[in-house]
mmCIF file of C-alpha atoms and ligand atoms in Angstrom:
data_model
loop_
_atom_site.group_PDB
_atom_site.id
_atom_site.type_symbol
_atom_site.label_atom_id
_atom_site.label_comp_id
_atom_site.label_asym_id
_atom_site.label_seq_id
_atom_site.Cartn_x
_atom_site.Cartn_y
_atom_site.Cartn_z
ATOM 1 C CA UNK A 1 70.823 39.108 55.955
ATOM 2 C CA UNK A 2 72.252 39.555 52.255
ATOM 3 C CA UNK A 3 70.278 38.633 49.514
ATOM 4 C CA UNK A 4 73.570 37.026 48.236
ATOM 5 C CA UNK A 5 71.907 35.844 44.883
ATOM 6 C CA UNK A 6 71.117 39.469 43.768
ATOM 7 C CA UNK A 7 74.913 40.482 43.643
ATOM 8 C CA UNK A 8 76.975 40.759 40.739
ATOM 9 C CA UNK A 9 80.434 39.177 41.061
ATOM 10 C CA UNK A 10 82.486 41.481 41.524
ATOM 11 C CA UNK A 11 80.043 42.878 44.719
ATOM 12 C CA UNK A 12 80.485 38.676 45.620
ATOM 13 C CA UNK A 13 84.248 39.052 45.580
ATOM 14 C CA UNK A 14 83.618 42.367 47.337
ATOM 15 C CA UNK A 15 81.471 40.438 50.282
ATOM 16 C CA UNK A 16 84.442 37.571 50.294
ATOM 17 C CA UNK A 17 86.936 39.845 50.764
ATOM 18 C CA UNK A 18 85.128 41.327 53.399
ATOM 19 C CA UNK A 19 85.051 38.248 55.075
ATOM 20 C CA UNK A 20 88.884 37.286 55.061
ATOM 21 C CA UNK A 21 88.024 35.100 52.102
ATOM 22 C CA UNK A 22 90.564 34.551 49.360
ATOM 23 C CA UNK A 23 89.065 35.887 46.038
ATOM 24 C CA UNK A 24 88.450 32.283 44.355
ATOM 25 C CA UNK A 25 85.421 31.573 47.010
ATOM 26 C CA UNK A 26 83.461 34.702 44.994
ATOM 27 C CA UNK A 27 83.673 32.298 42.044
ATOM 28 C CA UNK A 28 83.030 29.554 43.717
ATOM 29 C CA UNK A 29 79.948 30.258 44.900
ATOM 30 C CA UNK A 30 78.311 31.973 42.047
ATOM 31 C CA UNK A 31 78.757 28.459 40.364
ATOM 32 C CA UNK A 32 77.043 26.779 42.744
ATOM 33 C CA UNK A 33 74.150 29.999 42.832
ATOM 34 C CA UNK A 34 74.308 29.264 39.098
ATOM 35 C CA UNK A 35 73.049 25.667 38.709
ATOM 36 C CA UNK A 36 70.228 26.390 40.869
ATOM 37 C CA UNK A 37 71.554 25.492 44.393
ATOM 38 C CA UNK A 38 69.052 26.466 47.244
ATOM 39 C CA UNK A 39 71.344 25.353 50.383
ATOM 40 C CA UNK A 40 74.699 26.498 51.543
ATOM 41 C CA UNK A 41 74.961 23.147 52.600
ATOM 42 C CA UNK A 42 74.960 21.836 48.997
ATOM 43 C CA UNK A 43 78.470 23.976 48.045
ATOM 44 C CA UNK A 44 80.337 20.804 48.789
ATOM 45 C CA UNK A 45 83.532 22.534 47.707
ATOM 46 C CA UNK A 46 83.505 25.003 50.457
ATOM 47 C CA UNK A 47 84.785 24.372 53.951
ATOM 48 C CA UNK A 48 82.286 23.639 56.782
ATOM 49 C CA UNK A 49 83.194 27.110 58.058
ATOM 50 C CA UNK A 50 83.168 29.061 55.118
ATOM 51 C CA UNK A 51 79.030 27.256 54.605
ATOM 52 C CA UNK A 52 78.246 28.291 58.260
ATOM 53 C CA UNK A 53 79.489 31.997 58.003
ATOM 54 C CA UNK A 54 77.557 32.144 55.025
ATOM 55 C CA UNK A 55 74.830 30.707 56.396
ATOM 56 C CA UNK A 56 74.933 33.189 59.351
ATOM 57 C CA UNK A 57 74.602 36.222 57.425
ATOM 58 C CA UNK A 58 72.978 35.441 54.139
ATOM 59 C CA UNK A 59 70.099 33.739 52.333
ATOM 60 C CA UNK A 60 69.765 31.943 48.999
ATOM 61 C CA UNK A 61 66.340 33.539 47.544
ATOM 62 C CA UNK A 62 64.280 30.598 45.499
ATOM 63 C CA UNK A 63 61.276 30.109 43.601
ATOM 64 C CA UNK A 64 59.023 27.414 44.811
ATOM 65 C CA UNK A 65 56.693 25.473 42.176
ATOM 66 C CA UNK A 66 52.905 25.725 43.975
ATOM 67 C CA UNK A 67 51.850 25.374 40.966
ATOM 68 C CA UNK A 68 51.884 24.058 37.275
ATOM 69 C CA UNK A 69 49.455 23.489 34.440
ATOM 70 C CA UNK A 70 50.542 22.443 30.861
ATOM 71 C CA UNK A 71 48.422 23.208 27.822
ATOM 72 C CA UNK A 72 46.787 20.759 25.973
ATOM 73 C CA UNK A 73 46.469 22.405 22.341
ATOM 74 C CA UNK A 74 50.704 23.956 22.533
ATOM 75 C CA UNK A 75 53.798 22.769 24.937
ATOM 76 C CA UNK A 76 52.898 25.869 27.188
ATOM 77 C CA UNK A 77 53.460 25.526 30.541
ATOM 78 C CA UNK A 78 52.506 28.442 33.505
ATOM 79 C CA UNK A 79 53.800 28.016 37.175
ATOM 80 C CA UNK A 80 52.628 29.468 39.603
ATOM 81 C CA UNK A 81 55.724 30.406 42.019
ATOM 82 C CA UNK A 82 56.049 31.251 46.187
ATOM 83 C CA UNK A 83 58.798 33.181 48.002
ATOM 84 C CA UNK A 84 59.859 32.996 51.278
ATOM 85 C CA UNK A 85 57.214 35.478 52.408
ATOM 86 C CA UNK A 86 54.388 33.387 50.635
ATOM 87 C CA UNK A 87 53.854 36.237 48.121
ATOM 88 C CA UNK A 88 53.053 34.081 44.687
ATOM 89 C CA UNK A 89 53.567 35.105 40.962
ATOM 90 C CA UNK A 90 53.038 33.530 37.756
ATOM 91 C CA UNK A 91 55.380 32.887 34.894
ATOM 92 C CA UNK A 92 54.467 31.123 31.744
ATOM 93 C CA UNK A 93 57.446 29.233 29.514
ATOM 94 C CA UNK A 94 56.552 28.835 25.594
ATOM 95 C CA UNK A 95 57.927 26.658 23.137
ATOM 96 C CA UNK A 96 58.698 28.337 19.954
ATOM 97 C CA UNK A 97 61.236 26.771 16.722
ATOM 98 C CA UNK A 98 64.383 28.666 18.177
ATOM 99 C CA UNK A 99 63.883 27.323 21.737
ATOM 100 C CA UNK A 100 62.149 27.906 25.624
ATOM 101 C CA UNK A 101 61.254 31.689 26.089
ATOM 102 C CA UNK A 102 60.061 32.580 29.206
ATOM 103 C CA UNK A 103 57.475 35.430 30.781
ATOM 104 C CA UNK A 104 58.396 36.409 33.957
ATOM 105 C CA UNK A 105 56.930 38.480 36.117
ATOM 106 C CA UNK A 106 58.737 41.748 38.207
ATOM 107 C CA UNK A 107 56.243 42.717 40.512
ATOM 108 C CA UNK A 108 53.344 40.947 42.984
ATOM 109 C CA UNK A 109 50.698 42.810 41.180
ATOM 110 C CA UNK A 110 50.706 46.352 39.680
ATOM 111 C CA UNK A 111 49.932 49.752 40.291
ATOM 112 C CA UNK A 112 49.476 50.999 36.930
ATOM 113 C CA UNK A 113 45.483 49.833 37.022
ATOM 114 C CA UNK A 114 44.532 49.185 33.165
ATOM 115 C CA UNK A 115 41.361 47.774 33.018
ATOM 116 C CA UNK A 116 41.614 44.775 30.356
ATOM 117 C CA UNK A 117 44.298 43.548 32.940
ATOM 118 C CA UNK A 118 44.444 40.672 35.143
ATOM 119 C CA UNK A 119 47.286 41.743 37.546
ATOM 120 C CA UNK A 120 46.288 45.439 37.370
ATOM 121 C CA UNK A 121 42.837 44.028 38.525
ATOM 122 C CA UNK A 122 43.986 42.459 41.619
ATOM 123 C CA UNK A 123 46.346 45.779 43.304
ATOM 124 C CA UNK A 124 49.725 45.536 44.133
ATOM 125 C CA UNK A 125 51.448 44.063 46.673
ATOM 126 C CA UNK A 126 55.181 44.556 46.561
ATOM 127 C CA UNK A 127 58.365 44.590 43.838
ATOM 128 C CA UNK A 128 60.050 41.275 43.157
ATOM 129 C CA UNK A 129 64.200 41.316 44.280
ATOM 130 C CA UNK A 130 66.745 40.672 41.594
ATOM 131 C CA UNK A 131 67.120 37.592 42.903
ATOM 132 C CA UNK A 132 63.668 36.511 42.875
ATOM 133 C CA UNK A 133 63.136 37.573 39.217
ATOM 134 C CA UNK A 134 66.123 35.274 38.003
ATOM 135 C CA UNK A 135 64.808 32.251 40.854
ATOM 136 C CA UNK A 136 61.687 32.037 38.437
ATOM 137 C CA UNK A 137 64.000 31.083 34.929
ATOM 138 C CA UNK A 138 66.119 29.177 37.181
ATOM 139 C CA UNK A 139 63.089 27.150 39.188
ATOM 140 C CA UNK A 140 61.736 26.617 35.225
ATOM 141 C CA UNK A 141 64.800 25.325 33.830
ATOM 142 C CA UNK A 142 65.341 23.036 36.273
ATOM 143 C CA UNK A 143 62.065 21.625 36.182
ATOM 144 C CA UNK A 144 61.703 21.696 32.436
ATOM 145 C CA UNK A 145 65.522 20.358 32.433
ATOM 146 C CA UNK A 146 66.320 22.380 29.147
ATOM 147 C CA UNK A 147 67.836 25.561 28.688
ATOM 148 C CA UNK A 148 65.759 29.317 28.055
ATOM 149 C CA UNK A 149 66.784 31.308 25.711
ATOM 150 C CA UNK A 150 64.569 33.933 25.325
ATOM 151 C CA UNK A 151 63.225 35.600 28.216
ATOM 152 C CA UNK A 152 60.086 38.958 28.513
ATOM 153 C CA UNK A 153 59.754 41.288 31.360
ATOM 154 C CA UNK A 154 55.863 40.777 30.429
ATOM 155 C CA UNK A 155 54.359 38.972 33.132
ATOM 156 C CA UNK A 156 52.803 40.515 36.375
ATOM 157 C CA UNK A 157 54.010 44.113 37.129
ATOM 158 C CA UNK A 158 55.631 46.919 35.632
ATOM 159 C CA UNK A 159 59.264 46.429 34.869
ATOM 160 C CA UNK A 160 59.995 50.223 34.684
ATOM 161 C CA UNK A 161 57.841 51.073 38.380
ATOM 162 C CA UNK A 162 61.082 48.467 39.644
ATOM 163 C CA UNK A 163 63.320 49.962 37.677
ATOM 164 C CA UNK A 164 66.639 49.570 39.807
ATOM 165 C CA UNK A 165 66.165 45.805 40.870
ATOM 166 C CA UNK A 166 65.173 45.168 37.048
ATOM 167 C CA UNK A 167 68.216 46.842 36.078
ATOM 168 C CA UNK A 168 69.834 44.829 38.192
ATOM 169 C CA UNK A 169 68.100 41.758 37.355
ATOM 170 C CA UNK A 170 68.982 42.688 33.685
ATOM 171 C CA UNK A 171 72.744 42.242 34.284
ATOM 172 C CA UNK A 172 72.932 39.173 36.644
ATOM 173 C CA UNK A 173 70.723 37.086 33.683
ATOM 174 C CA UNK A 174 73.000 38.510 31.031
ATOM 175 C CA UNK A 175 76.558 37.173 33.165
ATOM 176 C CA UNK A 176 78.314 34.986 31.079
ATOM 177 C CA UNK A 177 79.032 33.296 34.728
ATOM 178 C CA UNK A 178 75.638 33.750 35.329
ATOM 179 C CA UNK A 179 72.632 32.312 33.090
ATOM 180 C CA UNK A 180 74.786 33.911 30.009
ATOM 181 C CA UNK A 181 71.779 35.143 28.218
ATOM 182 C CA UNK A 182 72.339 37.422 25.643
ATOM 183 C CA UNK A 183 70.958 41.042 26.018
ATOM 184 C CA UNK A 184 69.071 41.031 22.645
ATOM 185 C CA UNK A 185 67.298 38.175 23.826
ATOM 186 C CA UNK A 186 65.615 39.889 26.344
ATOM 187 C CA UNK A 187 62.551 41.995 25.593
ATOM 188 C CA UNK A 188 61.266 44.359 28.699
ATOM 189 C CA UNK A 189 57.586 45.416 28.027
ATOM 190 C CA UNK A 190 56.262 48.451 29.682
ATOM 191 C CA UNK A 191 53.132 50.637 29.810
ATOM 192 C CA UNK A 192 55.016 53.544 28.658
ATOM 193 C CA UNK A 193 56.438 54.956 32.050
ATOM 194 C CA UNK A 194 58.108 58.420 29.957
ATOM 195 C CA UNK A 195 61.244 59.502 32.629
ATOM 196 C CA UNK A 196 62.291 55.959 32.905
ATOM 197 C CA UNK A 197 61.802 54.823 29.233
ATOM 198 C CA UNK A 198 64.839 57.664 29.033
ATOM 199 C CA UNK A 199 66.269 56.568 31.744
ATOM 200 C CA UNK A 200 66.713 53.258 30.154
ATOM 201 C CA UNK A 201 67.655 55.032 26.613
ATOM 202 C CA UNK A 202 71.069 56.422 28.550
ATOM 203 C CA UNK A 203 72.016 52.449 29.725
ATOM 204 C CA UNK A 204 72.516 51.841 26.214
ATOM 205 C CA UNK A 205 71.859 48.260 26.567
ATOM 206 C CA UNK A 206 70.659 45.988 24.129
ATOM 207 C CA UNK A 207 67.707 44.677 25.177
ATOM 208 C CA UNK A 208 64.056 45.010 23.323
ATOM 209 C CA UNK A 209 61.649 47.392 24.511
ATOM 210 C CA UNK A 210 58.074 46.690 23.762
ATOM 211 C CA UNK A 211 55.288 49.574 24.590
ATOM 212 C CA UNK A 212 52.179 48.901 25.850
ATOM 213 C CA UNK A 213 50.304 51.310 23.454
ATOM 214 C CA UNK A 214 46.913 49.802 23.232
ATOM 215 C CA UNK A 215 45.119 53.200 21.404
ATOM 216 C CA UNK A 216 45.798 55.825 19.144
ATOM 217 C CA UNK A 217 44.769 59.264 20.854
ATOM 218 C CA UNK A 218 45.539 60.211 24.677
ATOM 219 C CA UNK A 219 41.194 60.198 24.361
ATOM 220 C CA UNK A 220 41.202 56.608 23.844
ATOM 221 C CA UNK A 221 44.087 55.531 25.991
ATOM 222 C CA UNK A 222 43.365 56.987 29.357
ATOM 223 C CA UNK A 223 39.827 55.297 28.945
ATOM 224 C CA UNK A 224 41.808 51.815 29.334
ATOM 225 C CA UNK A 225 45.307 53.331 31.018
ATOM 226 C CA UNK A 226 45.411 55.307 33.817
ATOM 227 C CA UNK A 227 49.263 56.182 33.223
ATOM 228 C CA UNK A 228 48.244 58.047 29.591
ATOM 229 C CA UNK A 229 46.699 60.961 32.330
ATOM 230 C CA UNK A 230 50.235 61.352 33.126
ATOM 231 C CA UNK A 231 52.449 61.337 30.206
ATOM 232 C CA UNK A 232 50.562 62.284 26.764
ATOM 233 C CA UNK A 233 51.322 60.282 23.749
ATOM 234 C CA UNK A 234 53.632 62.549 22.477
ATOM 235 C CA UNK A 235 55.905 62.136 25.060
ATOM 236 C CA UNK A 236 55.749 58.092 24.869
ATOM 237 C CA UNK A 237 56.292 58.167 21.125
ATOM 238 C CA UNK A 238 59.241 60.531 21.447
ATOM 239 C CA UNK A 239 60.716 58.957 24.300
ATOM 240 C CA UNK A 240 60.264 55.273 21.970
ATOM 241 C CA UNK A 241 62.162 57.279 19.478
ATOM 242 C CA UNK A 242 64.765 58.659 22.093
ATOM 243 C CA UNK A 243 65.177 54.818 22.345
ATOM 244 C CA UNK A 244 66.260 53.662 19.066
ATOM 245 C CA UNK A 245 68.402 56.668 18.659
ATOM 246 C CA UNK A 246 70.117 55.964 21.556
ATOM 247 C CA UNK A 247 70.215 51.993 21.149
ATOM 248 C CA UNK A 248 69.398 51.009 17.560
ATOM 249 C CA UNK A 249 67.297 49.002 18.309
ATOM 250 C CA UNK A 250 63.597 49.067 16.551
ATOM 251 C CA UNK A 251 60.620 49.323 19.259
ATOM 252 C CA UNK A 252 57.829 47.009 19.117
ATOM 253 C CA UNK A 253 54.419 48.589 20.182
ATOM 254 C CA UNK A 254 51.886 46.177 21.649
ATOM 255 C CA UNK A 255 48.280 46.945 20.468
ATOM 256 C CA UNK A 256 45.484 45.389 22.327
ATOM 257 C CA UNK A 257 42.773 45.077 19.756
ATOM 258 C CA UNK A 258 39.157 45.520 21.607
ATOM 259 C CA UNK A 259 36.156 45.289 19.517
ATOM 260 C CA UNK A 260 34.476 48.640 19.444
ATOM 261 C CA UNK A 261 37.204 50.488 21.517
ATOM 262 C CA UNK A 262 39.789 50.525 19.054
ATOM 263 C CA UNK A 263 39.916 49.073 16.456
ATOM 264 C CA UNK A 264 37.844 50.865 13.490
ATOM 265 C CA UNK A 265 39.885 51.788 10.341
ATOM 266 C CA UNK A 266 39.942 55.587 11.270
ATOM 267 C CA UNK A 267 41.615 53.945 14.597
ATOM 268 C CA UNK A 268 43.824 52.195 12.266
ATOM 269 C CA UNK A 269 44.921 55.392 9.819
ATOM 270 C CA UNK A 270 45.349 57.191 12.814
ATOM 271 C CA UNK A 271 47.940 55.189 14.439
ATOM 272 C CA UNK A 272 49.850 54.528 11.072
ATOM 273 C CA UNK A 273 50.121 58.124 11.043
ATOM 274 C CA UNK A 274 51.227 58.544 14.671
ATOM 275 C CA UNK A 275 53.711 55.670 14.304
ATOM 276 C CA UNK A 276 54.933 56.774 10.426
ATOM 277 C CA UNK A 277 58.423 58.194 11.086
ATOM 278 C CA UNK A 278 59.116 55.644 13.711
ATOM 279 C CA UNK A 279 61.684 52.818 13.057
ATOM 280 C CA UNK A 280 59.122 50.176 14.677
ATOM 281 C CA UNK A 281 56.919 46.928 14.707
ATOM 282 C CA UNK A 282 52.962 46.650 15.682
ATOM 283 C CA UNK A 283 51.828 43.431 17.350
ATOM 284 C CA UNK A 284 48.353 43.335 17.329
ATOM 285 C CA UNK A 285 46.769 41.636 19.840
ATOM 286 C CA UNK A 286 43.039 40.370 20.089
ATOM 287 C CA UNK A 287 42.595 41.243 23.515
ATOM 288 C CA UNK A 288 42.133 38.306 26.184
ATOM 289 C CA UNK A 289 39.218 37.810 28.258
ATOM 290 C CA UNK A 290 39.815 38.818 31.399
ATOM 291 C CA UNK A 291 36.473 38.333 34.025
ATOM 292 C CA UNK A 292 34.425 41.901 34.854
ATOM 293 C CA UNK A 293 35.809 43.541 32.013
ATOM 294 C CA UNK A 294 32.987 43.218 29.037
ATOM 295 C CA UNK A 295 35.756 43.589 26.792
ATOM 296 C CA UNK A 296 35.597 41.819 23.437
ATOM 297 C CA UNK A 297 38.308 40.229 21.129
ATOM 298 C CA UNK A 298 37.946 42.379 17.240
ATOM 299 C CA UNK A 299 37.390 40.048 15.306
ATOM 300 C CA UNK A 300 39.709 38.452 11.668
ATOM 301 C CA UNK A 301 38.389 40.461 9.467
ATOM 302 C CA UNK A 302 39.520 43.929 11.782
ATOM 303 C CA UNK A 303 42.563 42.255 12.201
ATOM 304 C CA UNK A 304 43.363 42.022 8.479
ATOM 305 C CA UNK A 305 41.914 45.383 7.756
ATOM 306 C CA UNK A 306 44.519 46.990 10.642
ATOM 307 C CA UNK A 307 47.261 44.799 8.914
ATOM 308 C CA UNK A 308 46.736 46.470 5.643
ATOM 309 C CA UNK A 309 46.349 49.781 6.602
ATOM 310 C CA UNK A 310 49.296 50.068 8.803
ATOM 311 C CA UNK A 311 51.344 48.647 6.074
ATOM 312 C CA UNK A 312 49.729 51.162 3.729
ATOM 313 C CA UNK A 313 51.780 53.374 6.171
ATOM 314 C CA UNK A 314 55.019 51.268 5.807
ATOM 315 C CA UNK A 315 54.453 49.599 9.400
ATOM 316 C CA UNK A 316 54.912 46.258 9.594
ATOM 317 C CA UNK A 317 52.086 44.440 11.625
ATOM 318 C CA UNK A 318 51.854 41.098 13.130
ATOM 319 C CA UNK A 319 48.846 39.375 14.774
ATOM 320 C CA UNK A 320 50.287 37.623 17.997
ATOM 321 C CA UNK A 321 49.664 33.184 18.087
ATOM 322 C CA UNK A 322 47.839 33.232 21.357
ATOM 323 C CA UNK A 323 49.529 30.257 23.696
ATOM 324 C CA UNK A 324 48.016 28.152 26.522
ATOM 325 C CA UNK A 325 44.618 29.748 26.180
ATOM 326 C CA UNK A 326 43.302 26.748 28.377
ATOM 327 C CA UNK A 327 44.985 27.334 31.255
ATOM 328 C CA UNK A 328 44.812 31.369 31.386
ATOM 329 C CA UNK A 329 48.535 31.886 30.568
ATOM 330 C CA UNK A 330 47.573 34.445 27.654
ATOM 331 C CA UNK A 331 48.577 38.543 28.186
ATOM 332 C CA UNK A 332 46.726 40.097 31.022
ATOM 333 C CA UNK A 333 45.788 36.844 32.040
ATOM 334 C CA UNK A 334 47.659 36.461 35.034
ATOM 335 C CA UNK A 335 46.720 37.775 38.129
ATOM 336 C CA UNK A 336 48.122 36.508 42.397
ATOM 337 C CA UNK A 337 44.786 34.921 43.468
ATOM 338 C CA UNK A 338 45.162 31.603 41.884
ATOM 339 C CA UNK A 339 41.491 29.707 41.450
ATOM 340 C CA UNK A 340 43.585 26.904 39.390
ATOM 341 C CA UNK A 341 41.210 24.196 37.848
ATOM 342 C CA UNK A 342 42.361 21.076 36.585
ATOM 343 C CA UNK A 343 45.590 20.828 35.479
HETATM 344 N N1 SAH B 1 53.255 46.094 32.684
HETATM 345 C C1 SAH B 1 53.871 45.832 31.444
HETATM 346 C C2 SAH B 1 54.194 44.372 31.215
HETATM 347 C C3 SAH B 1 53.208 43.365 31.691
HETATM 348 S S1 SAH B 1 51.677 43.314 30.840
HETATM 349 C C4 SAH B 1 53.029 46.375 30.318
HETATM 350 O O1 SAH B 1 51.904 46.770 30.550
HETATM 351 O O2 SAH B 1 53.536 46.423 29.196
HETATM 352 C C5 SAH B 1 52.128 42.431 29.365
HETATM 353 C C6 SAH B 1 51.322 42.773 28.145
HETATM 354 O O3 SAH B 1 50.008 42.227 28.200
HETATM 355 C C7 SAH B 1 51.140 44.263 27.953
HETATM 356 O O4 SAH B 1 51.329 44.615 26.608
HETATM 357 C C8 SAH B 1 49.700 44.447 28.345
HETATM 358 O O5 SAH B 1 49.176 45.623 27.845
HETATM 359 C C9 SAH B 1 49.083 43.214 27.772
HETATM 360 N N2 SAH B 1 47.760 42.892 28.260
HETATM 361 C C10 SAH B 1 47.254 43.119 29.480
HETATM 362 N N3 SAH B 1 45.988 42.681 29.551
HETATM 363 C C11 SAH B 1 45.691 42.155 28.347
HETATM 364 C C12 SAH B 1 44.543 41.512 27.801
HETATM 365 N N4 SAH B 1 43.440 41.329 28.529
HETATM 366 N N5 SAH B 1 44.607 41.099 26.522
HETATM 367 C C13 SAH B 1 45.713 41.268 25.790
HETATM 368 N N6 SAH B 1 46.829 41.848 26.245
HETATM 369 C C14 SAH B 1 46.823 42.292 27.510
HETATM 370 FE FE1 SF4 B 2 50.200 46.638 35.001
HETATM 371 FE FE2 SF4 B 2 50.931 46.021 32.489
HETATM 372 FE FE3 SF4 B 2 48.645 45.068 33.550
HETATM 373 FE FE4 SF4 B 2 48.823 47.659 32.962
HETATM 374 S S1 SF4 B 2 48.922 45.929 31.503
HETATM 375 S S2 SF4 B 2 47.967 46.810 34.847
HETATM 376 S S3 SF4 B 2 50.945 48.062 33.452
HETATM 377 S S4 SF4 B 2 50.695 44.601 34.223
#
């Protein structure tokens, strides 16, 4: 069975034509896959026949609602979503002044094991399809009935340990006869997976690449990271650099602050001078409980002082607004089994 909501168009004119079906039907269909559709039956444009030859040899992949919690203190809302294997992710939608973004996730669990994580926390099961990581904007935007603008590859998984079905992902969202959103709203976050970071340098595309950085010395960061053991700092920082050459556009590092861990002015001076000749952007974040881990948010006054000394280094720094801290929709918050209370 095709997986006919993971192909581009022209591979949907490809499969038509295939099929003894004139060219039009391609476009047909991807504006029905477009607004959401989940039956072939629902193409009401399309002969009986043409619906029951699809119907024999494809499926439309969807993202079922099991769940949803809204936030009391902010307009964030997290779903938790099923596919048609009963595998279950979480994305969380947040309302900002320039419209919906969403955080989706690309894989049921991860691999990559950090230990202030969630996901990492609970193993990994299996990558998400193209199609399911576009079902879960599409399953929100219908329910929310407003358009997303904004979307992050920052929710469970590693984008770059997926790397061809988020590439592929990447350019059915972008479409203009697809969901039409624009490259440079699109930020993929990744725990600094070297080969592919380059890999994804040589696409050229426009998208945002955030680094999971989270420490200043390989010491530090394979304490918390198990993938620092395989690619040293060095590497990550030139590959980040590889990056903007290649794309122009500045790298945002995510920093995890964790009281005691790292987050002491020497940890501070030390990554301004790591990060110094890099065209880039530091978002500190206080790291989020996550249960078992004993790990403590640093507190305002670390905050400020990391502020001040990275821009004493010409970095600019920016403490992220934690959103929907009530119902466990923060970073490294989400994890596949669900004990939802309330809601
Ligand atoms: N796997 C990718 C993207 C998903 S994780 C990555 O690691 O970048 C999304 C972000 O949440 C990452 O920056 C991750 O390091 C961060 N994160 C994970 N656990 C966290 C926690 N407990 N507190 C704050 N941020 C956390
Ligand atoms: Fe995976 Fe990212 Fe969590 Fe690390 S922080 S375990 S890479 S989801």
């Amino acid at each position: 069975m095709t997986d006919i909501k993971s192909l581009t168009l022209p591979e949907l004119e490809a499969f038509a034509a295939e099929r003894g079906m004139p060219k039009y039907r391609a476009k047909q269909i991807a504006e029905w896959l477009k607004k959401g559709v989940q039956d072939f039956d629902e193409m009401s444009n399309l002969p009986a026949n043409v619906r029951e030859q699809l119907k024999t040899s494809c499926y439309i992949s969807v993202a079922n609602i099991e769940k949803k919690l809204v936030s009391r203190y902010d307009k964030t809302v997290k779903y938790l979503f099923s596919f048609a294997d009963g595998e279950c992710v979480e994305s969380v939608v947040m309302s900002y002044r320039h419209g919906l973004s969403i955080c989706i996730s690309t894989q049921v669990g991860c691999k990559m094991g950090c230990t202030f994580c969630a996901t990492g926390k609970s193993g990994f099961s299996r990558n998400l399809t193209a199609s399911e990581i576009l079902a879960q904007i599409e399953a929100a935007q219908r329910d929310l009935n407003e358009r997303i603008s904004n979307v992050v590859l920052m929710g469970m998984g590693e984008p770059l340990d997926n790397f061809d079905n988020v590439m592929r992902f990447i350019s059915l969202v972008t479409d203009e006869n697809g969901l039409n959103i624009g490259a440079r709203h699109i930020t993929l976050s990744t725990c600094g997976i070297v080969p592919k970071i380059n890999e994804l340098a040589e696409r050229r595309l426009q998208i945002n690449l955030a680094v999971s950085l989270h420490a200043t010395n390989d010491e530090i960061r394979s304490k918390t990271m198990p993938i620092a053991k395989a690619y040293p700092m060095d590497t990550l920082l030139a590959a980040c650099k590889n990056y903007f050459d290649k794309t122009g556009r500045r790298v945002t590092f995510e920093y995890a602050m964790i009281s005691g861990v790292n987050d002491s002015d020497e940890n501070a001076r030390e990554l301004g001078q790591r990060l110094r000749r890099l065209n880039c952007h530091v978002n500190l974040i206080p790291v989020n409980t996550v249960e078992g881990t004993g790990y403590k948010k640093s507190n305002l006054e670390r905050q400020q002082s990391f502020i001040n000394i990275l821009a004493g280094c010409g970095i600019t720094a920016t403490v992220r607004r934690t959103l929907g801290s009530d119902i466990n929709a923060s970073c490294g918050q989400l994890r596949r089994n669900h004990q939802y209370q309330g809601g």
